[in-house]
């Protein structure tokens, strides 16, 4: 989370984007996807409080800095609150992101009441990272992304009283666009982006991408892989789709590229190789030593390590006792024995294995993706007086736990 000093020194992301046309998106979707979008969109309209509790939601202490509020209002992201009684509050804050042009802050609105009360179960088809590596064997790829994607989705006027907060000077404002921070937001964006990209499982056949390309979508990022000409041609169609529904795309529009970054992975189509992005490696190097972590920090670090290992093809069997130690501490957290802020207290042997895995990740050796790799997995079982357990480690790095 950005500090008060960051809020004054680091610029806010560009949020001045027009509203996209959801009616166009609806017309492209196949019946099943349209029905799902309508179900999720119905939650956006749902009040997080019973009618009898209207106006009784508890206001948070965080307020929007005056300079940020000015930018958000100018961009049409917020407006003065209407006369409707407040039905819910957001917690506004920003986080610092590293970009090629320097650091910037991303503004987030956390709708505490709606996130707690809305009966939402995620159904977003985001796969394990190993499923996104094989397209490096294609000749090239084109990459696109939606700019300030959540802010391109307009909120119905009758729902805006559910998403309010105050500016530093006390002014009561409400959101006019879909908040980044709402738990159903990623699925809404996934469907919208998939429609623009022509994902075959989402759109009607008339709008679907041809079989000569593979299209991958991750929330608001698009990759089109295939021959250089096919990837370039379908990218042009995606641009036309975006223009039709008034969607704003990012300025970094790689077309028919053989080297690019997607989902934290550096893809090299010329050598059919993958490695970690420079940004990812820097983030691993900046992490504190394993022996000094809290349980929350340990969980974050372990998840990053497993993600990186799946990309680099690292044999996780060699680090089983590190995974086991992390699993035990998280089990204690789930049972209420320890807190997220408690020291992780990993055994020295587990710390040593974890630091060895970190060293492997920092070396970031390119991995050649082969079309004929045989699938295999290791199953490691463990038993004690308290029960039994098993860890299944496929070559893909998609670790599964039972017991």
Short mmCIF file of N, CA and C in Angstrom, two decimals, residues 107 261 363:
data_model
loop_
_atom_site.label_atom_id
_atom_site.label_comp_id
_atom_site.label_asym_id
_atom_site.label_seq_id
_atom_site.Cartn_x
_atom_site.Cartn_y
_atom_site.Cartn_z
N UNK A 107 -4.92 3.15 -8.34
CA UNK A 107 -5.95 3.48 -7.36
C UNK A 107 -6.92 2.32 -7.21
N UNK A 261 6.91 -10.03 -22.94
CA UNK A 261 6.57 -10.49 -21.59
C UNK A 261 5.06 -10.63 -21.47
N UNK A 363 18.87 -17.08 -10.61
CA UNK A 363 19.73 -17.39 -11.76
C UNK A 363 18.95 -17.33 -13.07
#
